[in-house]
Each structure stands twice: as structure tokens, then as C-alpha cells.
XYZ file of C-alpha atoms in Angstrom:
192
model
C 7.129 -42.019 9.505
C 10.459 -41.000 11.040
C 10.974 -39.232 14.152
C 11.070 -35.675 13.838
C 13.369 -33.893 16.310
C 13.196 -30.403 16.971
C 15.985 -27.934 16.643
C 17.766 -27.407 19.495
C 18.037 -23.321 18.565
C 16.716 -21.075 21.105
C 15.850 -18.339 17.966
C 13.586 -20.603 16.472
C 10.125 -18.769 16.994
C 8.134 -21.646 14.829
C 4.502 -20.462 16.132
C 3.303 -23.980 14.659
C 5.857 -25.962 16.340
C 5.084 -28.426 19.111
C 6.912 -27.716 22.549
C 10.272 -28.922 23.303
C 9.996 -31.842 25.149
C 9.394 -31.693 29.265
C 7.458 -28.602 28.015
C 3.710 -28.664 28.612
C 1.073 -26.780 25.426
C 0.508 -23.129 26.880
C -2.845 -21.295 25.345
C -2.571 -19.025 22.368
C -1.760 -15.777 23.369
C -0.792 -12.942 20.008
C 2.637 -12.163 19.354
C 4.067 -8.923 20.672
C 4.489 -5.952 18.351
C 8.560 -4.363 18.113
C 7.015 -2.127 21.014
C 8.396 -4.000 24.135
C 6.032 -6.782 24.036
C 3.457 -5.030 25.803
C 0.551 -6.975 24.112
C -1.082 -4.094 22.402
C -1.261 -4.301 18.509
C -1.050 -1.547 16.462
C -4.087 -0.251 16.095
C -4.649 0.057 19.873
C -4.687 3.041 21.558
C -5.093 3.208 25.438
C -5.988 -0.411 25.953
C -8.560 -0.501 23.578
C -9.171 -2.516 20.454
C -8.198 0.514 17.635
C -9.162 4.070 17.658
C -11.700 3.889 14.661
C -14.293 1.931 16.187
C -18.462 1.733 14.931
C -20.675 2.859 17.744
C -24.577 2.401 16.267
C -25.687 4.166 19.303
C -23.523 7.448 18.641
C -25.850 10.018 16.231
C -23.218 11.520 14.755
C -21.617 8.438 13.229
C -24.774 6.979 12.362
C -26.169 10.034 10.428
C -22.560 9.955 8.724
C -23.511 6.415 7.592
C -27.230 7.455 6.898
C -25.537 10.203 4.522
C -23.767 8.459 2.644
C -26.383 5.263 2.024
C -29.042 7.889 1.102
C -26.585 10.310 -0.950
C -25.462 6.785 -2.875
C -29.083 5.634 -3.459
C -30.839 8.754 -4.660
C -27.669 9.179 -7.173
C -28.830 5.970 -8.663
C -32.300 6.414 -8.540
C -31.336 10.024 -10.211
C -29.321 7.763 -13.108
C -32.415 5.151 -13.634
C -34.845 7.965 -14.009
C -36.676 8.487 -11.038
C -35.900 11.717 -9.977
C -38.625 11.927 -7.294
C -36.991 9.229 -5.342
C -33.450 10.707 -6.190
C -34.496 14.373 -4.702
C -35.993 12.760 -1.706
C -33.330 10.746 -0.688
C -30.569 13.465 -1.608
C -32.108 16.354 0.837
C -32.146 13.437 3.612
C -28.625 13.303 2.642
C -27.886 16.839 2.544
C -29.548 17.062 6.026
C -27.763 13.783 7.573
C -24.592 14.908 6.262
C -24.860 18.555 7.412
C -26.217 17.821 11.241
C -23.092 14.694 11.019
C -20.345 17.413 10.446
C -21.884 19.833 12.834
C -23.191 17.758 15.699
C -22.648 17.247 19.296
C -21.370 13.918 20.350
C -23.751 12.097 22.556
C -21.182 12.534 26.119
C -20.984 15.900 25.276
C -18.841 18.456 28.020
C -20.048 21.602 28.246
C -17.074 23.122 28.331
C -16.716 25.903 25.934
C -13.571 25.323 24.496
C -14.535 21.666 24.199
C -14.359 20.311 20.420
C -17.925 19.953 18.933
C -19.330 17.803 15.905
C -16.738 15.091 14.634
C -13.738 16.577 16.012
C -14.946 15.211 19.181
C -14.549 11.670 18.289
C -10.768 12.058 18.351
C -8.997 9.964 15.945
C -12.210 8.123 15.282
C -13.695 11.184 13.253
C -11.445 10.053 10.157
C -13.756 7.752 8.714
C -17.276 9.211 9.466
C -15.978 12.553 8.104
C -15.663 10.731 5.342
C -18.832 9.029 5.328
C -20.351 12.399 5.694
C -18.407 13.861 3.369
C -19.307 11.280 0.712
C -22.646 11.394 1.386
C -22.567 15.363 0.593
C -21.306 14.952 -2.340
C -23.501 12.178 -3.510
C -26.296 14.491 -2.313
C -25.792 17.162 -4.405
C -25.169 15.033 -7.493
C -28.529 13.103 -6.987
C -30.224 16.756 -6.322
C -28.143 17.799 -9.367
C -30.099 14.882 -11.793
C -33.461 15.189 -10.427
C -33.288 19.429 -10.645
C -32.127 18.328 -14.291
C -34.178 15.726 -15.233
C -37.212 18.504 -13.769
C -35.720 21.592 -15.999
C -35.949 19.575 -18.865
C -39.439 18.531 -18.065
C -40.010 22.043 -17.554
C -38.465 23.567 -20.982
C -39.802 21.202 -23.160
C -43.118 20.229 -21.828
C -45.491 20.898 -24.915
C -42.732 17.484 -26.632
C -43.674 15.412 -23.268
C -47.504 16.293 -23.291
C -47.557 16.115 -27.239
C -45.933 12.353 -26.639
C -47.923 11.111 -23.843
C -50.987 12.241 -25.560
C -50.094 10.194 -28.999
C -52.132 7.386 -29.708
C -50.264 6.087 -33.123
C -46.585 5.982 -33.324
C -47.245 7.943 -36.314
C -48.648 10.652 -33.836
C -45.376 10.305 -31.509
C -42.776 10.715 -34.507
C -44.827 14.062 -35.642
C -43.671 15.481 -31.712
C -40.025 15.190 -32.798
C -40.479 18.430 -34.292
C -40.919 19.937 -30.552
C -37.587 19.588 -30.187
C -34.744 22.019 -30.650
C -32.160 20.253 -33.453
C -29.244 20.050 -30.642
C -27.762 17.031 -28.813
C -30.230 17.731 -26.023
C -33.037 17.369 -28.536
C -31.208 14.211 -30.483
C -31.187 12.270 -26.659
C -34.893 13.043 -26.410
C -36.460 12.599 -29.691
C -38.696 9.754 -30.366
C -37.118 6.599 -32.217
C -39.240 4.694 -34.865
């Protein structure tokens, strides 16, 4: 293999490069931002390593997190059909969610002009407002299936007793007529 020379340009910035010769290796050390080279990237903010940092031992981002896990979760156990699991996990939600937007952050001042719940956290509030805002939402829509999935229980019970009491599929077919002749009553109706 041929001897490789290196440019003799002083704007080559190569990071892969070896060093000119006479040189000796220096350790790896990041490249400085267009800010003056003062070694902070651009996420930092005061030294530290990026504003929107996880802290599991801070409540309020870890009921923001709880929120939205349990808001997800009972939505989908709302869409497979267990609504008891669904309601349960959406008022844990609800509450997480709730006590995450308005809670005290755990080095609390108690000044009274001081900024309470997630406005505390600065600019670190973006994403577990979000979280908790999620998990709201998710909340109410997994409360919104099992309250549904309930009502319907509810309005058409004599169909659901009539077809858990059937012991022929001839039986079951007969508690079609239960049911009201509208979409609602096409979903639920018995197929042969």
C-alpha cells in the first residue's frame, strides 16, 4: 500500500484523520457548537446535559408517566371488551393526570408567587404536560367505552340474560328478537 500523506491545509477538520506528524493522539473531546466553542451542545442549558431531563424520583413527572401508561391501557382493555379493567385503570388515570397538572414539585418554595404544579419544572414541564395531558385524554376515552359498553348492558339486559340463559343455539337465535332492528341491534344480535 502506498504512503498516504496528509494535506498540508490548515482548514482540513477531518475528525477521522490521524495527526500531522510530530503531533502526538489527544483524547476525544465533542466538537464545539457555532456558539464560541464553549463546549456546551445545544440542548444544554446552564451546564447541564438538556433541560428536559427524567427524574423517577420527582411525583409530578412520574404520575405524568403513570397517566398516560394507565389512560393507554384501560383504552385497550375498553376496545377488547373488558370494561371493568378499562374503568379501573382510566379513573387512576384521571386521578394521576389531574394531581400531575396540579401538583407541587418535590423542592417546593413557599413563596407565594412561586409557580406551582408543572410550571415549576421550567422548560422541563413540556413533555410531562404532555404525558399528562395524554393520559387525560386516554382516560376519558377508556371511561367513555366501559360507561358504554355498561349502558348497553343496562338497556338491553332481558337480550344478555335471555342469551346467557340459552342452552340450544336454537334458544340463542329466538333472543335476536330482544333487539331493537337498528345498527346497534345488527352489532349485537346473535349469528348462526
Amino acid at each position: 500500500m502506498p504512503d498516504r500523506r496528509q494535506p498540508d491545509s490548515p482548514t482540513d477538520d477531518n475528525p477521522f484523520a490521524a495527526p500531522p506528524e510530530g503531533r502526538p493522539d489527544q483524547p476525544w473531546q465533542p466538537r464545539s457548537g457555532g456558539d464560541g466553542g464553549n463546549g456546551e451542545g445545544p440542548g444544554d442549558s446552564d451546564g447541564s446535559r438538556g433541560p428536559a431531563r427524567w427524574d423517577p424520583t420527582d411525583p409530578i413527572q412520574r404520575r405524568a408517566r403513570y397517566a398516560l401508561l394507565a389512560g393507554m391501557w384501560g383504552f385497550f382493555f375498553g376496545i377488547f371488551g373488558i370494561p371493568s379493567v378499562g374503568l379501573l385503570l382510566g379513573a387512576l388515570a384521571l386521578y394521576w393526570g389531574i394531581s400531575a397538572l396540579r401538583g407541587k414539585p418535590a423542592a417546593a418554595t413557599g413563596e407565594p408567587g412561586a409557580p406551582t404544579g408543572l410550571d415549576a419544572l421550567g422548560p422541563a414541564a413540556r413533555p410531562q404536560r404532555t404525558a399528562a395531558v395524554s393520559g387525560l385524554v386516554t382516560a376519558s376515552l377508556a371511561i367513555l367505552l366501559a360507561m358504554s359498553s355498561y349502558g348497553l348492558q343496562l338497556a338491553y339486559k332481558d337480550f344478555y340474560v335471555c342469551r346467557d340463559d340459552a342452552l340450544t343455539s336454537a334458544a340463542e337465535l329466538q333472543c335476536n328478537t330482544l333487539l331493537p332492528d337498528n345498527v346497534i341491534g345488527d352489532v349485537l344480535k346473535v349469528r348462526q
